[in-house]
mmCIF file of C-alpha atoms and ligand atoms in Angstrom:
data_model
loop_
_atom_site.group_PDB
_atom_site.id
_atom_site.type_symbol
_atom_site.label_atom_id
_atom_site.label_comp_id
_atom_site.label_asym_id
_atom_site.label_seq_id
_atom_site.Cartn_x
_atom_site.Cartn_y
_atom_site.Cartn_z
ATOM 1 C CA MET A 1 49.498 -72.692 -94.987
ATOM 2 C CA LYS A 2 49.942 -75.855 -95.774
ATOM 3 C CA ASP A 3 49.945 -77.103 -99.423
ATOM 4 C CA ILE A 4 47.208 -78.475 -100.109
ATOM 5 C CA GLN A 5 44.680 -76.564 -102.944
ATOM 6 C CA ASN A 6 45.261 -80.250 -104.881
ATOM 7 C CA LYS A 7 45.022 -82.604 -102.381
ATOM 8 C CA GLY A 8 41.746 -84.436 -102.654
ATOM 9 C CA ILE A 9 38.817 -82.779 -100.356
ATOM 10 C CA ASP A 10 38.956 -85.001 -97.414
ATOM 11 C CA THR A 11 42.963 -84.249 -97.059
ATOM 12 C CA GLN A 12 41.848 -79.943 -96.894
ATOM 13 C CA VAL A 13 38.362 -80.683 -95.283
ATOM 14 C CA THR A 14 41.227 -81.820 -92.721
ATOM 15 C CA HIS A 15 43.809 -79.446 -92.593
ATOM 16 C CA CYS A 16 42.096 -76.072 -94.310
ATOM 17 C CA GLY A 17 43.139 -72.534 -92.916
ATOM 18 C CA THR A 18 45.999 -71.501 -91.056
ATOM 19 C CA ASN A 19 46.396 -71.943 -86.962
ATOM 20 C CA PRO A 20 47.822 -68.464 -86.204
ATOM 21 C CA ASP A 21 48.835 -69.807 -82.785
ATOM 22 C CA ARG A 22 52.741 -68.885 -83.036
ATOM 23 C CA THR A 23 53.616 -69.160 -79.227
ATOM 24 C CA TYR A 24 52.509 -72.774 -77.822
ATOM 25 C CA GLY A 25 51.937 -74.685 -81.120
ATOM 26 C CA SER A 26 48.017 -75.660 -79.607
ATOM 27 C CA ALA A 27 46.991 -77.845 -82.856
ATOM 28 C CA ALA A 28 43.437 -76.679 -81.799
ATOM 29 C CA PRO A 29 43.489 -72.906 -83.280
ATOM 30 C CA PRO A 30 43.031 -70.653 -80.228
ATOM 31 C CA ILE A 31 40.031 -68.454 -79.575
ATOM 32 C CA TYR A 32 40.848 -64.698 -79.706
ATOM 33 C CA GLN A 33 38.470 -64.093 -77.562
ATOM 34 C CA THR A 34 38.585 -60.329 -77.680
ATOM 35 C CA SER A 35 36.998 -57.461 -79.212
ATOM 36 C CA THR A 36 39.935 -55.020 -79.200
ATOM 37 C CA PHE A 37 44.152 -55.505 -79.936
ATOM 38 C CA SER A 38 46.699 -52.973 -78.061
ATOM 39 C CA PHE A 39 49.696 -51.593 -80.167
ATOM 40 C CA GLU A 40 52.811 -50.772 -79.265
ATOM 41 C CA SER A 41 53.277 -47.295 -79.630
ATOM 42 C CA ALA A 42 51.033 -44.326 -80.911
ATOM 43 C CA ASN A 43 52.084 -44.624 -84.612
ATOM 44 C CA GLN A 44 52.103 -47.944 -84.792
ATOM 45 C CA GLY A 45 47.812 -47.694 -84.807
ATOM 46 C CA ALA A 46 48.362 -44.556 -86.774
ATOM 47 C CA ARG A 47 50.340 -47.347 -88.815
ATOM 48 C CA ARG A 48 48.146 -50.231 -88.691
ATOM 49 C CA PHE A 49 44.878 -47.689 -90.119
ATOM 50 C CA ALA A 50 46.899 -46.292 -92.696
ATOM 51 C CA GLY A 51 47.338 -50.302 -94.383
ATOM 52 C CA GLU A 52 51.016 -49.766 -93.613
ATOM 53 C CA GLU A 53 51.958 -52.351 -91.351
ATOM 54 C CA ASP A 54 49.844 -56.047 -90.615
ATOM 55 C CA GLY A 55 48.485 -56.517 -87.823
ATOM 56 C CA TYR A 56 45.081 -56.755 -86.550
ATOM 57 C CA ILE A 57 43.030 -53.802 -85.289
ATOM 58 C CA TYR A 58 39.587 -54.064 -84.100
ATOM 59 C CA THR A 59 37.520 -57.529 -83.728
ATOM 60 C CA ARG A 60 34.406 -56.385 -86.716
ATOM 61 C CA ILE A 61 37.694 -55.120 -88.828
ATOM 62 C CA GLY A 62 39.840 -58.649 -88.604
ATOM 63 C CA ASN A 63 40.386 -61.260 -85.469
ATOM 64 C CA PRO A 64 43.045 -64.393 -85.922
ATOM 65 C CA THR A 65 40.610 -66.687 -85.264
ATOM 66 C CA ILE A 66 38.062 -66.112 -87.382
ATOM 67 C CA ASN A 67 40.419 -64.980 -90.244
ATOM 68 C CA THR A 68 41.525 -68.790 -89.923
ATOM 69 C CA LEU A 69 37.719 -69.450 -91.102
ATOM 70 C CA GLU A 70 37.499 -67.701 -93.468
ATOM 71 C CA GLU A 71 41.187 -68.274 -95.699
ATOM 72 C CA ALA A 72 39.538 -72.147 -94.605
ATOM 73 C CA VAL A 73 36.756 -71.461 -96.404
ATOM 74 C CA ALA A 74 38.210 -69.346 -99.160
ATOM 75 C CA THR A 75 40.376 -72.813 -99.491
ATOM 76 C CA LEU A 76 37.991 -75.342 -99.910
ATOM 77 C CA GLU A 77 36.125 -73.078 -102.517
ATOM 78 C CA GLY A 78 39.096 -72.246 -105.107
ATOM 79 C CA GLY A 79 38.314 -68.548 -103.787
ATOM 80 C CA TYR A 80 40.682 -65.737 -103.531
ATOM 81 C CA GLY A 81 39.686 -64.923 -100.080
ATOM 82 C CA ALA A 82 36.756 -64.876 -97.860
ATOM 83 C CA LEU A 83 34.666 -62.930 -95.034
ATOM 84 C CA ALA A 84 32.829 -64.695 -92.208
ATOM 85 C CA THR A 85 29.295 -62.635 -91.689
ATOM 86 C CA ALA A 86 27.010 -63.097 -88.697
ATOM 87 C CA SER A 87 24.430 -64.902 -90.195
ATOM 88 C CA GLY A 88 23.548 -66.076 -94.052
ATOM 89 C CA MET A 89 21.325 -63.294 -94.096
ATOM 90 C CA ALA A 90 24.066 -61.362 -93.063
ATOM 91 C CA ALA A 91 25.943 -62.393 -96.342
ATOM 92 C CA ILE A 92 23.249 -62.178 -98.514
ATOM 93 C CA THR A 93 22.395 -58.862 -97.886
ATOM 94 C CA THR A 94 26.018 -57.601 -97.035
ATOM 95 C CA VAL A 95 26.302 -59.296 -101.470
ATOM 96 C CA PHE A 96 23.091 -57.402 -102.454
ATOM 97 C CA MET A 97 24.480 -53.971 -100.493
ATOM 98 C CA THR A 98 28.105 -53.738 -102.322
ATOM 99 C CA PHE A 99 26.744 -54.309 -106.092
ATOM 100 C CA LEU A 100 23.076 -52.929 -105.880
ATOM 101 C CA GLU A 101 22.996 -49.042 -106.144
ATOM 102 C CA GLN A 102 18.848 -47.318 -106.392
ATOM 103 C CA GLY A 103 17.962 -48.054 -109.858
ATOM 104 C CA ALA A 104 19.783 -51.014 -109.640
ATOM 105 C CA HIS A 105 18.656 -54.760 -111.057
ATOM 106 C CA ILE A 106 18.590 -58.392 -109.639
ATOM 107 C CA VAL A 107 17.530 -61.702 -111.147
ATOM 108 C CA SER A 108 17.338 -64.411 -108.727
ATOM 109 C CA THR A 109 15.697 -67.777 -108.919
ATOM 110 C CA ASP A 110 11.946 -67.923 -108.012
ATOM 111 C CA SER A 111 11.676 -70.306 -105.679
ATOM 112 C CA VAL A 112 15.521 -69.565 -103.721
ATOM 113 C CA TYR A 113 15.854 -69.270 -100.518
ATOM 114 C CA GLY A 114 12.715 -67.610 -98.796
ATOM 115 C CA PRO A 115 13.727 -64.815 -97.286
ATOM 116 C CA SER A 116 16.819 -64.275 -99.490
ATOM 117 C CA ARG A 117 13.651 -62.733 -101.934
ATOM 118 C CA VAL A 118 11.483 -61.378 -99.705
ATOM 119 C CA VAL A 119 14.783 -59.512 -98.844
ATOM 120 C CA VAL A 120 14.798 -57.903 -101.621
ATOM 121 C CA GLU A 121 11.057 -57.111 -102.566
ATOM 122 C CA LYS A 122 10.463 -55.784 -99.107
ATOM 123 C CA GLU A 123 13.816 -54.171 -98.093
ATOM 124 C CA PHE A 124 15.752 -53.431 -100.997
ATOM 125 C CA SER A 125 12.840 -52.199 -102.766
ATOM 126 C CA ARG A 126 12.563 -49.144 -100.521
ATOM 127 C CA PHE A 127 15.935 -48.011 -102.013
ATOM 128 C CA GLY A 128 14.575 -48.204 -105.465
ATOM 129 C CA VAL A 129 16.212 -51.970 -106.141
ATOM 130 C CA LYS A 130 14.388 -53.592 -109.237
ATOM 131 C CA TYR A 131 13.951 -56.909 -110.015
ATOM 132 C CA ASN A 132 13.095 -60.116 -111.406
ATOM 133 C CA PHE A 133 12.255 -64.251 -109.649
ATOM 134 C CA VAL A 134 12.549 -66.301 -112.492
ATOM 135 C CA ASP A 135 12.773 -70.005 -113.022
ATOM 136 C CA THR A 136 16.345 -70.119 -113.959
ATOM 137 C CA ALA A 137 16.635 -73.855 -114.566
ATOM 138 C CA ASN A 138 15.607 -71.818 -118.199
ATOM 139 C CA PRO A 139 18.567 -69.548 -118.547
ATOM 140 C CA GLU A 140 16.499 -67.865 -122.024
ATOM 141 C CA GLU A 141 14.543 -67.369 -118.910
ATOM 142 C CA ILE A 142 17.187 -64.885 -117.580
ATOM 143 C CA LYS A 143 17.569 -63.642 -120.813
ATOM 144 C CA LYS A 144 14.749 -62.432 -121.557
ATOM 145 C CA HIS A 145 13.744 -60.853 -118.352
ATOM 146 C CA LEU A 146 17.869 -59.098 -118.801
ATOM 147 C CA ARG A 147 18.009 -54.759 -118.345
ATOM 148 C CA VAL A 148 20.812 -52.284 -119.078
ATOM 149 C CA ASN A 149 20.990 -52.354 -115.086
ATOM 150 C CA THR A 150 21.004 -55.504 -114.728
ATOM 151 C CA LYS A 151 24.449 -55.493 -112.018
ATOM 152 C CA LEU A 152 23.387 -59.098 -110.686
ATOM 153 C CA ILE A 153 22.336 -62.402 -111.245
ATOM 154 C CA TYR A 154 21.709 -64.643 -107.708
ATOM 155 C CA ILE A 155 21.558 -68.244 -107.639
ATOM 156 C CA GLU A 156 20.482 -70.849 -106.167
ATOM 157 C CA THR A 157 20.928 -74.484 -107.070
ATOM 158 C CA PRO A 158 19.504 -77.220 -106.317
ATOM 159 C CA ALA A 159 17.348 -74.311 -105.591
ATOM 160 C CA ASN A 160 14.689 -74.619 -101.810
ATOM 161 C CA PRO A 161 13.004 -76.426 -101.922
ATOM 162 C CA THR A 162 12.101 -77.547 -105.305
ATOM 163 C CA ILE A 163 15.697 -79.177 -105.649
ATOM 164 C CA LYS A 164 15.117 -77.345 -109.927
ATOM 165 C CA LEU A 165 18.808 -77.022 -110.779
ATOM 166 C CA THR A 166 20.511 -74.104 -112.745
ATOM 167 C CA ASP A 167 23.804 -74.280 -115.444
ATOM 168 C CA ILE A 168 25.820 -72.096 -113.122
ATOM 169 C CA GLN A 169 28.236 -72.053 -116.296
ATOM 170 C CA ALA A 170 25.499 -70.654 -118.644
ATOM 171 C CA CYS A 171 24.649 -68.323 -116.000
ATOM 172 C CA ALA A 172 27.733 -66.876 -115.456
ATOM 173 C CA ASP A 173 28.656 -66.633 -119.615
ATOM 174 C CA ILE A 174 25.106 -64.588 -119.097
ATOM 175 C CA ALA A 175 26.198 -62.026 -116.807
ATOM 176 C CA HIS A 176 29.704 -61.663 -118.301
ATOM 177 C CA LYS A 177 28.253 -60.544 -121.167
ATOM 178 C CA HIS A 178 25.703 -58.102 -120.410
ATOM 179 C CA GLY A 179 28.747 -56.697 -117.334
ATOM 180 C CA ALA A 180 26.782 -58.423 -114.350
ATOM 181 C CA LEU A 181 28.469 -60.855 -111.560
ATOM 182 C CA LEU A 182 27.271 -64.020 -111.164
ATOM 183 C CA VAL A 183 26.775 -64.948 -107.215
ATOM 184 C CA VAL A 184 25.666 -68.842 -106.671
ATOM 185 C CA ASP A 185 24.362 -69.620 -103.273
ATOM 186 C CA ASN A 186 25.998 -72.952 -102.508
ATOM 187 C CA THR A 187 24.645 -73.925 -99.336
ATOM 188 C CA PHE A 188 22.660 -76.938 -100.341
ATOM 189 C CA MET A 189 25.858 -78.714 -101.879
ATOM 190 C CA THR A 190 28.686 -77.178 -100.063
ATOM 191 C CA PRO A 191 32.422 -76.656 -101.530
ATOM 192 C CA VAL A 192 32.009 -81.219 -101.515
ATOM 193 C CA LEU A 193 29.612 -81.225 -103.404
ATOM 194 C CA GLN A 194 29.945 -78.011 -105.992
ATOM 195 C CA ARG A 195 32.542 -76.148 -106.312
ATOM 196 C CA PRO A 196 31.002 -72.633 -108.552
ATOM 197 C CA PHE A 197 34.200 -70.991 -109.183
ATOM 198 C CA ASP A 198 34.997 -74.406 -111.808
ATOM 199 C CA PHE A 199 31.847 -72.671 -113.609
ATOM 200 C CA GLY A 200 32.723 -69.531 -113.344
ATOM 201 C CA ALA A 201 30.684 -67.901 -110.531
ATOM 202 C CA ASP A 202 32.166 -64.511 -108.857
ATOM 203 C CA ILE A 203 30.527 -64.855 -106.198
ATOM 204 C CA VAL A 204 29.722 -67.260 -103.498
ATOM 205 C CA ILE A 205 28.088 -66.991 -100.646
ATOM 206 C CA HIS A 206 26.456 -70.149 -97.856
ATOM 207 C CA SER A 207 24.090 -70.254 -94.590
ATOM 208 C CA MET A 208 27.157 -71.566 -92.517
ATOM 209 C CA THR A 209 23.968 -72.846 -90.390
ATOM 210 C CA LYS A 210 23.885 -75.359 -92.638
ATOM 211 C CA ALA A 211 26.415 -78.163 -93.574
ATOM 212 C CA LEU A 212 29.202 -76.135 -93.324
ATOM 213 C CA ASN A 213 29.000 -76.019 -89.161
ATOM 214 C CA GLY A 214 26.493 -79.274 -89.721
ATOM 215 C CA HIS A 215 25.386 -79.617 -85.561
ATOM 216 C CA THR A 216 22.583 -77.643 -85.701
ATOM 217 C CA ASP A 217 24.721 -75.227 -82.641
ATOM 218 C CA VAL A 218 25.267 -72.190 -84.595
ATOM 219 C CA VAL A 219 24.134 -69.529 -87.037
ATOM 220 C CA ALA A 220 26.848 -68.233 -89.496
ATOM 221 C CA GLY A 221 27.568 -67.133 -92.839
ATOM 222 C CA ILE A 222 30.005 -66.571 -95.139
ATOM 223 C CA ILE A 223 30.792 -64.660 -98.888
ATOM 224 C CA ILE A 224 33.662 -65.933 -100.570
ATOM 225 C CA SER A 225 34.978 -64.273 -103.477
ATOM 226 C CA ARG A 226 37.123 -64.812 -107.371
ATOM 227 C CA ASN A 227 39.344 -62.408 -107.179
ATOM 228 C CA GLU A 228 40.729 -59.875 -104.874
ATOM 229 C CA GLU A 229 38.796 -56.702 -106.251
ATOM 230 C CA LEU A 230 35.488 -58.178 -105.503
ATOM 231 C CA HIS A 231 37.001 -59.473 -102.396
ATOM 232 C CA LEU A 232 38.243 -55.587 -101.008
ATOM 233 C CA GLN A 233 34.661 -54.371 -102.410
ATOM 234 C CA VAL A 234 32.912 -57.130 -100.032
ATOM 235 C CA ARG A 235 34.799 -55.954 -97.608
ATOM 236 C CA ARG A 236 34.656 -52.538 -97.116
ATOM 237 C CA VAL A 237 31.046 -53.218 -97.512
ATOM 238 C CA LEU A 238 30.609 -55.471 -94.489
ATOM 239 C CA HIS A 239 33.100 -53.602 -92.207
ATOM 240 C CA SER A 240 30.907 -50.821 -92.624
ATOM 241 C CA MET A 241 27.747 -52.734 -92.166
ATOM 242 C CA GLY A 242 29.115 -54.421 -89.489
ATOM 243 C CA GLY A 243 27.179 -58.037 -89.766
ATOM 244 C CA THR A 244 30.490 -59.242 -89.399
ATOM 245 C CA MET A 245 31.087 -62.322 -86.990
ATOM 246 C CA ASP A 246 32.026 -63.474 -83.445
ATOM 247 C CA PRO A 247 35.307 -65.308 -82.395
ATOM 248 C CA HIS A 248 33.660 -68.224 -80.751
ATOM 249 C CA GLN A 249 30.913 -68.323 -83.510
ATOM 250 C CA SER A 250 33.691 -68.878 -85.621
ATOM 251 C CA TRP A 251 35.663 -71.390 -83.554
ATOM 252 C CA LEU A 252 33.061 -73.452 -82.801
ATOM 253 C CA VAL A 253 32.269 -73.091 -87.689
ATOM 254 C CA LEU A 254 35.499 -74.673 -87.652
ATOM 255 C CA ARG A 255 35.719 -77.497 -85.836
ATOM 256 C CA GLY A 256 32.481 -78.471 -87.274
ATOM 257 C CA LEU A 257 33.676 -78.187 -90.158
ATOM 258 C CA ARG A 258 36.354 -80.822 -90.032
ATOM 259 C CA THR A 259 33.594 -83.282 -90.847
ATOM 260 C CA LEU A 260 31.716 -82.275 -93.189
ATOM 261 C CA ALA A 261 32.874 -84.358 -96.092
ATOM 262 C CA LEU A 262 31.908 -87.000 -93.562
ATOM 263 C CA ARG A 263 28.754 -85.760 -93.144
ATOM 264 C CA VAL A 264 28.410 -84.946 -96.693
ATOM 265 C CA LYS A 265 29.140 -88.213 -97.951
ATOM 266 C CA LYS A 266 27.137 -90.205 -95.247
ATOM 267 C CA ALA A 267 24.097 -88.307 -95.249
ATOM 268 C CA GLN A 268 24.114 -88.195 -99.066
ATOM 269 C CA SER A 269 24.400 -91.947 -99.541
ATOM 270 C CA ASN A 270 20.888 -92.124 -96.831
ATOM 271 C CA ALA A 271 19.471 -89.614 -99.474
ATOM 272 C CA GLN A 272 20.064 -91.525 -102.271
ATOM 273 C CA LYS A 273 18.190 -94.855 -100.604
ATOM 274 C CA LEU A 274 15.246 -92.657 -99.387
ATOM 275 C CA ALA A 275 14.582 -90.913 -102.483
ATOM 276 C CA GLY A 276 14.760 -94.934 -104.649
ATOM 277 C CA PHE A 277 12.295 -95.735 -101.521
ATOM 278 C CA LEU A 278 9.671 -92.798 -101.868
ATOM 279 C CA GLU A 279 9.880 -92.283 -105.374
ATOM 280 C CA GLY A 280 8.737 -96.487 -105.547
ATOM 281 C CA HIS A 281 6.138 -95.937 -103.156
ATOM 282 C CA PRO A 282 2.180 -96.218 -104.342
ATOM 283 C CA LYS A 283 1.530 -93.278 -101.698
ATOM 284 C CA VAL A 284 3.640 -90.646 -103.431
ATOM 285 C CA GLU A 285 3.208 -88.613 -105.751
ATOM 286 C CA TRP A 286 6.414 -87.472 -106.793
ATOM 287 C CA VAL A 287 10.130 -86.676 -105.471
ATOM 288 C CA ARG A 288 12.803 -84.870 -107.128
ATOM 289 C CA TYR A 289 15.724 -85.355 -105.903
ATOM 290 C CA PRO A 290 19.084 -84.854 -108.301
ATOM 291 C CA GLY A 291 20.287 -88.073 -107.574
ATOM 292 C CA LEU A 292 17.066 -90.086 -109.790
ATOM 293 C CA GLN A 293 16.929 -90.598 -113.374
ATOM 294 C CA SER A 294 13.409 -88.790 -112.983
ATOM 295 C CA HIS A 295 14.802 -86.229 -112.110
ATOM 296 C CA PRO A 296 14.834 -83.796 -115.286
ATOM 297 C CA GLN A 297 17.915 -82.412 -114.687
ATOM 298 C CA HIS A 298 19.803 -85.474 -114.194
ATOM 299 C CA GLN A 299 22.278 -84.432 -116.678
ATOM 300 C CA LEU A 300 22.770 -81.068 -115.238
ATOM 301 C CA ALA A 301 23.748 -82.676 -111.554
ATOM 302 C CA LEU A 302 25.945 -85.631 -113.281
ATOM 303 C CA ASP A 303 28.151 -81.934 -115.320
ATOM 304 C CA GLN A 304 28.375 -79.659 -112.749
ATOM 305 C CA MET A 305 27.896 -81.801 -108.839
ATOM 306 C CA LYS A 306 30.060 -84.641 -107.492
ATOM 307 C CA GLY A 307 27.397 -85.223 -105.529
ATOM 308 C CA PHE A 308 23.253 -85.668 -105.431
ATOM 309 C CA GLY A 309 23.655 -84.004 -101.539
ATOM 310 C CA PHE A 310 20.782 -84.668 -98.502
ATOM 311 C CA MET A 311 18.063 -82.518 -99.603
ATOM 312 C CA ILE A 312 14.474 -84.244 -100.713
ATOM 313 C CA SER A 313 11.524 -82.924 -102.040
ATOM 314 C CA PHE A 314 8.499 -84.934 -101.922
ATOM 315 C CA GLU A 315 4.591 -84.771 -101.804
ATOM 316 C CA VAL A 316 2.327 -87.642 -101.081
ATOM 317 C CA LYS A 317 -0.829 -88.746 -102.541
ATOM 318 C CA GLY A 318 -3.579 -86.621 -100.399
ATOM 319 C CA GLY A 319 -1.258 -82.952 -100.943
ATOM 320 C CA GLY A 320 -1.414 -80.952 -97.504
ATOM 321 C CA GLU A 321 -3.508 -83.062 -95.008
ATOM 322 C CA ALA A 322 -1.631 -86.074 -96.185
ATOM 323 C CA GLY A 323 2.465 -84.115 -95.963
ATOM 324 C CA ARG A 324 1.594 -82.774 -92.143
ATOM 325 C CA THR A 325 0.071 -86.732 -91.389
ATOM 326 C CA ILE A 326 3.809 -87.555 -92.111
ATOM 327 C CA MET A 327 5.592 -84.584 -90.422
ATOM 328 C CA ASN A 328 3.191 -85.562 -87.210
ATOM 329 C CA ASN A 329 4.398 -89.013 -87.188
ATOM 330 C CA VAL A 330 8.000 -89.242 -87.830
ATOM 331 C CA GLU A 331 9.739 -90.483 -85.255
ATOM 332 C CA ILE A 332 13.241 -89.779 -85.822
ATOM 333 C CA PRO A 333 13.774 -86.767 -88.019
ATOM 334 C CA THR A 334 13.082 -83.645 -86.288
ATOM 335 C CA LEU A 335 10.425 -81.222 -87.266
ATOM 336 C CA ALA A 336 12.402 -77.926 -87.762
ATOM 337 C CA VAL A 337 13.620 -75.451 -89.971
ATOM 338 C CA SER A 338 16.649 -75.627 -90.884
ATOM 339 C CA LEU A 339 19.291 -78.453 -92.911
ATOM 340 C CA GLY A 340 22.240 -80.035 -93.109
ATOM 341 C CA GLY A 341 22.561 -80.829 -89.650
ATOM 342 C CA TYR A 342 24.532 -84.045 -88.633
ATOM 343 C CA GLU A 343 20.619 -84.738 -87.777
ATOM 344 C CA SER A 344 17.606 -85.249 -90.102
ATOM 345 C CA LEU A 345 15.562 -82.715 -90.743
ATOM 346 C CA ILE A 346 11.699 -82.589 -91.298
ATOM 347 C CA GLN A 347 9.291 -79.162 -92.226
ATOM 348 C CA HIS A 348 6.824 -77.730 -95.074
ATOM 349 C CA PRO A 349 8.239 -74.674 -96.682
ATOM 350 C CA ALA A 350 4.604 -73.077 -98.041
ATOM 351 C CA SER A 351 3.680 -72.602 -94.374
ATOM 352 C CA MET A 352 7.472 -72.302 -92.836
ATOM 353 C CA THR A 353 10.425 -71.679 -94.706
ATOM 354 C CA HIS A 354 8.621 -69.436 -98.134
ATOM 355 C CA ALA A 355 5.447 -68.485 -95.692
ATOM 356 C CA GLY A 356 6.650 -64.992 -96.104
ATOM 357 C CA MET A 357 6.291 -65.285 -100.635
ATOM 358 C CA ASP A 358 2.850 -64.124 -101.985
ATOM 359 C CA ALA A 359 0.071 -67.721 -103.135
ATOM 360 C CA LYS A 360 0.899 -66.371 -106.848
ATOM 361 C CA SER A 361 4.843 -66.335 -106.508
ATOM 362 C CA LYS A 362 4.758 -69.845 -104.226
ATOM 363 C CA GLU A 363 2.429 -71.323 -106.741
ATOM 364 C CA LYS A 364 4.729 -70.008 -109.888
ATOM 365 C CA ALA A 365 7.355 -71.397 -107.943
ATOM 366 C CA GLY A 366 6.439 -75.219 -107.502
ATOM 367 C CA ILE A 367 6.114 -73.713 -104.051
ATOM 368 C CA THR A 368 2.944 -76.310 -103.007
ATOM 369 C CA ASP A 369 1.049 -76.865 -100.277
ATOM 370 C CA GLY A 370 1.583 -80.443 -100.547
ATOM 371 C CA LEU A 371 5.735 -80.267 -100.742
ATOM 372 C CA VAL A 372 7.103 -81.426 -97.724
ATOM 373 C CA ARG A 373 10.982 -80.960 -97.615
ATOM 374 C CA LEU A 374 13.154 -83.339 -95.565
ATOM 375 C CA SER A 375 17.341 -82.684 -94.478
ATOM 376 C CA VAL A 376 18.698 -86.250 -94.488
ATOM 377 C CA GLY A 377 21.020 -86.821 -92.081
ATOM 378 C CA CYS A 378 23.738 -89.176 -90.676
ATOM 379 C CA GLU A 379 21.481 -92.011 -88.758
ATOM 380 C CA ASP A 380 21.371 -95.476 -89.765
ATOM 381 C CA VAL A 381 19.524 -95.641 -93.345
ATOM 382 C CA ASN A 382 17.046 -98.590 -91.994
ATOM 383 C CA ASP A 383 15.891 -96.666 -89.349
ATOM 384 C CA LEU A 384 14.372 -94.149 -91.826
ATOM 385 C CA LEU A 385 13.598 -95.928 -94.357
ATOM 386 C CA ASP A 386 11.507 -98.208 -91.434
ATOM 387 C CA ASP A 387 9.826 -95.091 -90.350
ATOM 388 C CA LEU A 388 8.970 -93.476 -93.096
ATOM 389 C CA LYS A 389 7.674 -96.909 -94.034
ATOM 390 C CA HIS A 390 5.521 -96.234 -91.066
ATOM 391 C CA CYS A 391 4.052 -93.035 -91.738
ATOM 392 C CA LEU A 392 2.825 -93.844 -95.374
ATOM 393 C CA ALA A 393 0.744 -96.695 -93.672
ATOM 394 C CA LEU A 394 -1.023 -94.017 -91.841
ATOM 395 C CA ILE A 395 -1.908 -91.932 -94.957
HETATM 396 C C1 PLP B 1 19.254 -70.827 -93.739
HETATM 397 C C2 PLP B 1 19.271 -70.720 -95.285
HETATM 398 C C3 PLP B 1 20.190 -69.226 -95.640
HETATM 399 C C4 PLP B 1 19.840 -67.969 -94.889
HETATM 400 O O1 PLP B 1 21.032 -68.167 -93.792
HETATM 401 P P1 PLP B 1 21.145 -67.997 -92.041
HETATM 402 O O2 PLP B 1 22.046 -68.152 -90.972
HETATM 403 O O3 PLP B 1 19.610 -68.932 -91.839
HETATM 404 O O4 PLP B 1 21.096 -66.367 -92.817
HETATM 405 C C5 PLP B 1 19.987 -68.711 -96.985
HETATM 406 N N1 PLP B 1 19.615 -69.507 -97.730
HETATM 407 C C6 PLP B 1 20.044 -71.327 -98.204
HETATM 408 C C7 PLP B 1 19.857 -72.142 -98.861
HETATM 409 C C8 PLP B 1 19.539 -71.654 -97.161
HETATM 410 O O5 PLP B 1 19.657 -72.873 -96.102
#
């Protein structure tokens, strides 16, 4: 592997991950599209299964193309190792399966990605897992809800779709004092803008469907662990539960990953301008973007983030109806869920990504009917501004 740990993020994104091809010297990593690997002898097969000899066995438990992607993302996050998964939800549920058991308790952000919450409330609860979803923007709320059996603190910062921030270091301190682990969903930031391990996180997960792949054409996830012990625990569960990645999927994500830093920086610069514009517009009720002075946690953003990201939430005067007018009339952003693509995407969390939450939880978490979420892409910012101006004139 090239020694790039101490290089700048643009260099790291360009060169992370070791190309497994030793035969032809291909510049791009090959796609090892195979389900299984042949042994030279029965004894060799036995040695590989016993862990006495390195080498591949079967793609669910390891494949060179997948490993290249895993090594690349582990490098970017500064973790010990990474495990690629079939989707972001496979990453999240694998971590829950690894560290929660019957009677175990999890404390999490009230406005996490909708399905991350619903899977705990509806599925893990069936196996006796206990939970509290609280406003983690105030770490005291986490402390208040700790129980003897609290095993995980699971946060998303910025949270989806309220753009509330959570202090990673404060959560790590609370978790470790209690003998629990801190898991951070870093999808909204990417390792270009936030490195949770630098603030004490134990596990970082991503939906690579979003900015890491960035091309709106693959569903994928990844779990990065701080140390070997955690990595091996997660690996055991992932390999037996089977939510692993496919070699072709890995190759596509690696291809997208090479432009991550470029895309994120361009989208973020667009987002800052759009957020400023929305904030100054008389028909806009409120805007949440960490790069605005008006964000209640702007200082925390400066402390733990290297940039303010590409996600904006806002509400226009006239609430849900007026919000729908905006979503139905924008010309450039695609009306679709997901985020972090090269193109702008707009959606309505209350009836789309967070529709699975009950009305009371939505209200408590601040997911109002008027909230519109915009994932800003890499278009010309003036075209995006003109588009929003035009739509705001319609309400
Ligand atoms: C999309 C998303 C997920 C789930 O990822 P999938 O790849 O859709 O399974 C988890 N967390 C966040 C923050 C997301 O945006």
